[in-house]
Coordinates of C-alpha atoms in Angstrom, one line a residue:
X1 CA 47.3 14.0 29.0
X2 CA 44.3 12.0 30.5
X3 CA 43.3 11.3 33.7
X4 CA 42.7 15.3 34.6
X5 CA 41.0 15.4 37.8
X6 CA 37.8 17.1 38.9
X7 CA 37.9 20.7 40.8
X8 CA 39.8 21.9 43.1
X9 CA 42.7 19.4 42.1
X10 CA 43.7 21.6 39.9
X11 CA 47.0 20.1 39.5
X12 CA 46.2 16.4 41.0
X13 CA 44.8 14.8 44.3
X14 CA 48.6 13.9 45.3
X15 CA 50.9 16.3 43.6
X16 CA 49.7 19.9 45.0
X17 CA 51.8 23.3 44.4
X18 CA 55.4 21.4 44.9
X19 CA 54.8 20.2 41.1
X20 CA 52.6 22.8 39.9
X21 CA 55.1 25.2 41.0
X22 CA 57.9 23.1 38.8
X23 CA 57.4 24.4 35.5
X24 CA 58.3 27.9 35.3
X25 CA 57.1 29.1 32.2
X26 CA 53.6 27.6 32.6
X27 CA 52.3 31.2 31.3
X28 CA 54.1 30.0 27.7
X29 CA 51.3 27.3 27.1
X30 CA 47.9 27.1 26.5
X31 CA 45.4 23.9 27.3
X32 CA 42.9 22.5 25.2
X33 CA 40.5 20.2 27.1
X34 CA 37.7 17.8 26.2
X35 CA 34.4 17.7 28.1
X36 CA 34.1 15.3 31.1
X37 CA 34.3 12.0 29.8
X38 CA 33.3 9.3 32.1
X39 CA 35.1 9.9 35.4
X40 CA 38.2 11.6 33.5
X41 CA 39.2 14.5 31.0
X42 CA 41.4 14.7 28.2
X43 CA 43.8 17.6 27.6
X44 CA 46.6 19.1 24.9
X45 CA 48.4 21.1 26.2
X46 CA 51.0 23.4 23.3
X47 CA 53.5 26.0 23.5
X48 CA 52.1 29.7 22.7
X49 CA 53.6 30.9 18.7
X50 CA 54.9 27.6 18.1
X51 CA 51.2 25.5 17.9
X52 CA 47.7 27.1 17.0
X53 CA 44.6 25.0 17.6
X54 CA 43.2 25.1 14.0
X55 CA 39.9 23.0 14.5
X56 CA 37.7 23.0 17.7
X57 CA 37.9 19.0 19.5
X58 CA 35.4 16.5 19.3
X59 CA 34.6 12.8 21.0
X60 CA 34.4 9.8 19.0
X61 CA 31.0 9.2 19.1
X62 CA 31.0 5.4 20.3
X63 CA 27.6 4.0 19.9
X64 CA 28.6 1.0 20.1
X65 CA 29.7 1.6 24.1
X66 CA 33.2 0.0 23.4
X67 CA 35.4 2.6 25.1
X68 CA 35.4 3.0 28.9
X69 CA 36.5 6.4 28.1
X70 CA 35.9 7.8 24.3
X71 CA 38.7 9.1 22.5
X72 CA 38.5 12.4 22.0
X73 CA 40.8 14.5 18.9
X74 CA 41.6 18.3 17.9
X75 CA 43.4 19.4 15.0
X76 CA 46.9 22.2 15.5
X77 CA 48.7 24.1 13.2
X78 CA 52.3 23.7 14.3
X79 CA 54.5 26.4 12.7
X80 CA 57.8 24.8 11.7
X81 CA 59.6 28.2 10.2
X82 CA 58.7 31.6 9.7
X83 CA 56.8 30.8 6.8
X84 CA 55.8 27.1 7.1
X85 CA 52.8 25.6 9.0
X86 CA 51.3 22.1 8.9
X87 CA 48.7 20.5 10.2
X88 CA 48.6 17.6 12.8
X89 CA 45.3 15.7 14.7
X90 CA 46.1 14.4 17.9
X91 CA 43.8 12.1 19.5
X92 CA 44.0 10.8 23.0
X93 CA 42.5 7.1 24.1
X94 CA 42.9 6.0 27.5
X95 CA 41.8 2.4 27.5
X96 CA 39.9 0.3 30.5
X97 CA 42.7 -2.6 31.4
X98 CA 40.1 -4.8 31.1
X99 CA 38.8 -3.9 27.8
X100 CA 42.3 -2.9 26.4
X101 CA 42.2 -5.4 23.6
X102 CA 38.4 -4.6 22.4
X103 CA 39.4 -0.8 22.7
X104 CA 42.7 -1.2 20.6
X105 CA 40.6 -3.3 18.0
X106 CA 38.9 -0.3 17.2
X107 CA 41.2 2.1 16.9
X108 CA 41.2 1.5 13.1
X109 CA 37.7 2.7 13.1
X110 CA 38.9 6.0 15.5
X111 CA 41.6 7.1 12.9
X112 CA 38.8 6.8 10.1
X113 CA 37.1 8.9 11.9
X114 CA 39.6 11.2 12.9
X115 CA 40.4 11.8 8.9
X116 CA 36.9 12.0 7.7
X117 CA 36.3 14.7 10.7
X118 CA 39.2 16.9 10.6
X119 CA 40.5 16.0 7.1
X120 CA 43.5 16.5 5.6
X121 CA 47.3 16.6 7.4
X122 CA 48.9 14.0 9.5
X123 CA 47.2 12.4 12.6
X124 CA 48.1 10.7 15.1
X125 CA 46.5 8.8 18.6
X126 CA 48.4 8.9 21.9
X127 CA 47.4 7.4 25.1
X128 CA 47.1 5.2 28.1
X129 CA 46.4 2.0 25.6
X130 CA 47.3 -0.6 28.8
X131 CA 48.8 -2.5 25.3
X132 CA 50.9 -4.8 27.4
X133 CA 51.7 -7.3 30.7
X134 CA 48.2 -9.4 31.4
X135 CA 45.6 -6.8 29.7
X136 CA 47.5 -7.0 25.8
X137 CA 50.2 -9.1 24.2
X138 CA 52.6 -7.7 22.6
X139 CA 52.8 -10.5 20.5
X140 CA 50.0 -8.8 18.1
X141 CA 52.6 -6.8 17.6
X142 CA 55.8 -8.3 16.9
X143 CA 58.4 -6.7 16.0
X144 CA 56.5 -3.5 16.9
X145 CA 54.2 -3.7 13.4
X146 CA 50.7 -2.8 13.8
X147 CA 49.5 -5.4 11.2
X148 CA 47.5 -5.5 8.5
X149 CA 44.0 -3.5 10.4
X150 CA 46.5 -0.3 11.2
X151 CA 47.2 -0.1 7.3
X152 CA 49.0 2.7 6.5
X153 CA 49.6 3.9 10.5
X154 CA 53.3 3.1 12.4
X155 CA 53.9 2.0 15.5
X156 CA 56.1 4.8 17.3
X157 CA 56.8 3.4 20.5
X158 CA 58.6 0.5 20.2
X159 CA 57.4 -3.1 22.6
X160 CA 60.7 -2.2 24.2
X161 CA 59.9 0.8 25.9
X162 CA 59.3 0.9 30.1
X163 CA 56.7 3.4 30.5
X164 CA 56.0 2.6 34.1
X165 CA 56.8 4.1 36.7
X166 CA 56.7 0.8 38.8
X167 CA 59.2 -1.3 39.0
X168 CA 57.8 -3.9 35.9
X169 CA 58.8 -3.0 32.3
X170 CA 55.5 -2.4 30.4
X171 CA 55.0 -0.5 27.5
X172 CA 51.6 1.0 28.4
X173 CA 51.5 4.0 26.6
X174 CA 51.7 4.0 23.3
X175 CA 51.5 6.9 19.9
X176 CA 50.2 5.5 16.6
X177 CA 51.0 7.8 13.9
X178 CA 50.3 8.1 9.7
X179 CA 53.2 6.3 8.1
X180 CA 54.1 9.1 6.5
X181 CA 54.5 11.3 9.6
X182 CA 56.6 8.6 11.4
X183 CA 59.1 7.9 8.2
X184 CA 60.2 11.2 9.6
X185 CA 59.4 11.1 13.3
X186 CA 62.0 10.6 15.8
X187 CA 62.8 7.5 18.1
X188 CA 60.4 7.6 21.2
X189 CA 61.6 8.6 24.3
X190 CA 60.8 7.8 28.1
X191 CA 61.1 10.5 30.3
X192 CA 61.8 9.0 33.4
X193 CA 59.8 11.1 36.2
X194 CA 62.2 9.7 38.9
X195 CA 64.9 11.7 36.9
X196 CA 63.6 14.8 38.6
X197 CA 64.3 16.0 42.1
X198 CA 61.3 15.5 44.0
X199 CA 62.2 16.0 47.4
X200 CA 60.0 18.9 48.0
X201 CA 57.3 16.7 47.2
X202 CA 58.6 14.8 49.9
X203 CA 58.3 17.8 52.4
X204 CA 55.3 19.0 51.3
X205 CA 53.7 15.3 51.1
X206 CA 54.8 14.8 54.9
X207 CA 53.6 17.9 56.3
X208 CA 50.3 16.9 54.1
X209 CA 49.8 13.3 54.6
X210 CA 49.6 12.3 51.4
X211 CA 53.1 10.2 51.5
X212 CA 54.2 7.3 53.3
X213 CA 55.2 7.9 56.5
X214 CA 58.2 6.0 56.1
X215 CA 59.4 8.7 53.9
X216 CA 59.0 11.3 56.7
X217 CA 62.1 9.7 58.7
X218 CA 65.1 12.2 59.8
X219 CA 67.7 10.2 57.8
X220 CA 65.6 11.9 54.1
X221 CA 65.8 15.3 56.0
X222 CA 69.6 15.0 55.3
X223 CA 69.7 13.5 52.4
X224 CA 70.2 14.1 48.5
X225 CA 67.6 13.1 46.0
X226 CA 70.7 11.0 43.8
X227 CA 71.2 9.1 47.8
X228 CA 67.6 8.4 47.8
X229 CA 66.9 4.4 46.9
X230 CA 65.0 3.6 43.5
X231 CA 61.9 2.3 45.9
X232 CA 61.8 6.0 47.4
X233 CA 62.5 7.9 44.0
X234 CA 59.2 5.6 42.6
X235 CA 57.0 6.6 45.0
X236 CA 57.3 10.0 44.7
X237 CA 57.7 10.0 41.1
X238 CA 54.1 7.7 41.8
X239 CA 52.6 11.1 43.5
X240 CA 52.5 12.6 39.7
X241 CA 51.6 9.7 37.5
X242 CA 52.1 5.9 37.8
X243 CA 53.2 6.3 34.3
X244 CA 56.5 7.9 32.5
X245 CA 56.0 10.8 30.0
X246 CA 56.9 9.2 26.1
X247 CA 57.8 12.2 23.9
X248 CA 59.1 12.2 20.1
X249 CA 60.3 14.4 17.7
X250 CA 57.7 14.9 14.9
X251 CA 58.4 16.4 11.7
X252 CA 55.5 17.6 9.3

């Protein structure tokens, strides 16, 4: 995740205890966070017994000054079995809009790093890459192939893929991976945030102030979440992240 804000929104400026209060076996999980990097924070964050964080973090160190926000990358031992482990670097880019194109030009250079700093095992870099609409064409990557400066690094999430939670189709966010790790990976998946029932965020945002009044109108009071229109469902789904979750399966 990127974007973590600064104390005491703990859980977000617009999302409060109705979503932090959501996921009940928040005790089960354990975060590992970078230092403050420009005006946001990078964070992991991995399931108790099934992922160990074998190597301390670290930020790309960008002298160059060509990411708004430096990439930032920690090493896990994910425990497949009872007696199997392997290891997996994640890093985490989250890229200016207007820079996008410099930032994802050296990516490259961030992977090299990320193998020469936490060495062997497969890696991986996740992110907010803004790798689409006016800030990236997708046409550097047609048919979803990296090219020849991602040698030997997959394209997991597919150009096709609407990872906004507005109502344009944009693949923003995007996971490179080792093309060994995604011969095996899953396909990408967008989890759509408006799939939830948020109407407690509703409630809670009205009696707050932090939603749109029109929202606060009798006619919700009475009604489902699957009645509410798609315009509604996005702008509370908006009140966690203007962005869908991608997930995939991963296979050491």
């Amino acid at each position: 995740m990127s974007q973590k804000p600064r104390r005491p929104f703990v859980c977000g400026n617009n999302t409060m205890s109705a979503i932090c209060a959501a996921r009940p076996d928040a005790d089960k999980y354990v975060v590992t966070a970078s230092p403050r990097i420009g005006d946001e924070q990078y964070v992991f964050m991995s399931r108790k017994g099934a992922v160990e964080v074998d190597h301390a973090g670290a930020v790309y160190p960008d002298g160059a000054g060509i990411h708004a926000r430096p990439p930032y990358a920690a090493r896990f031992r994910i425990r497949s079995s009872f007696w199997r482990r392997w290891r997996l670097t994640v890093g985490t880019v989250h890229t200016s809009p207007k820079a996008a194109k410099k930032e994802i030009a050296n990516l490259p250079k961030v992977l090299a790093w990320m193998d020469a700093t936490f060495g062997g095992g497969s890696r991986l870099i996740a992110g907010d890459y803004n790798a689409d609409g006016s800030y990236f064409s997708e046409s550097s990557w047609a048919n979803s192939n990296l090219g020849a400066a991602f040698k030997g690094y997959s394209l997991l999430t597919d150009n096709e893929l609407d990872t906004t939670v507005a109502g344009s189709s944009n693949t923003y966010d995007r996971i490179i991976a080792d093309s060994a790790l995604a011969r095996s990976a899953g396909d990408s998946q967008v989890f759509r945030l408006d799939s939830i029932d948020l109407s407690a965020v509703r409630v809670e945002g009205c009696r707050m102030g932090y939603v749109n009044k029109r929202l606060c109108s009798k006619s919700f009071a009475r009604m489902k979440w699957e009645d509410y229109t798609d315009k509604a469902k996005r702008e509370l789904a908006a009140e966690i992240s203007d962005h869908n979750p991608v997930g995939v399966c991963l296979r050491g």
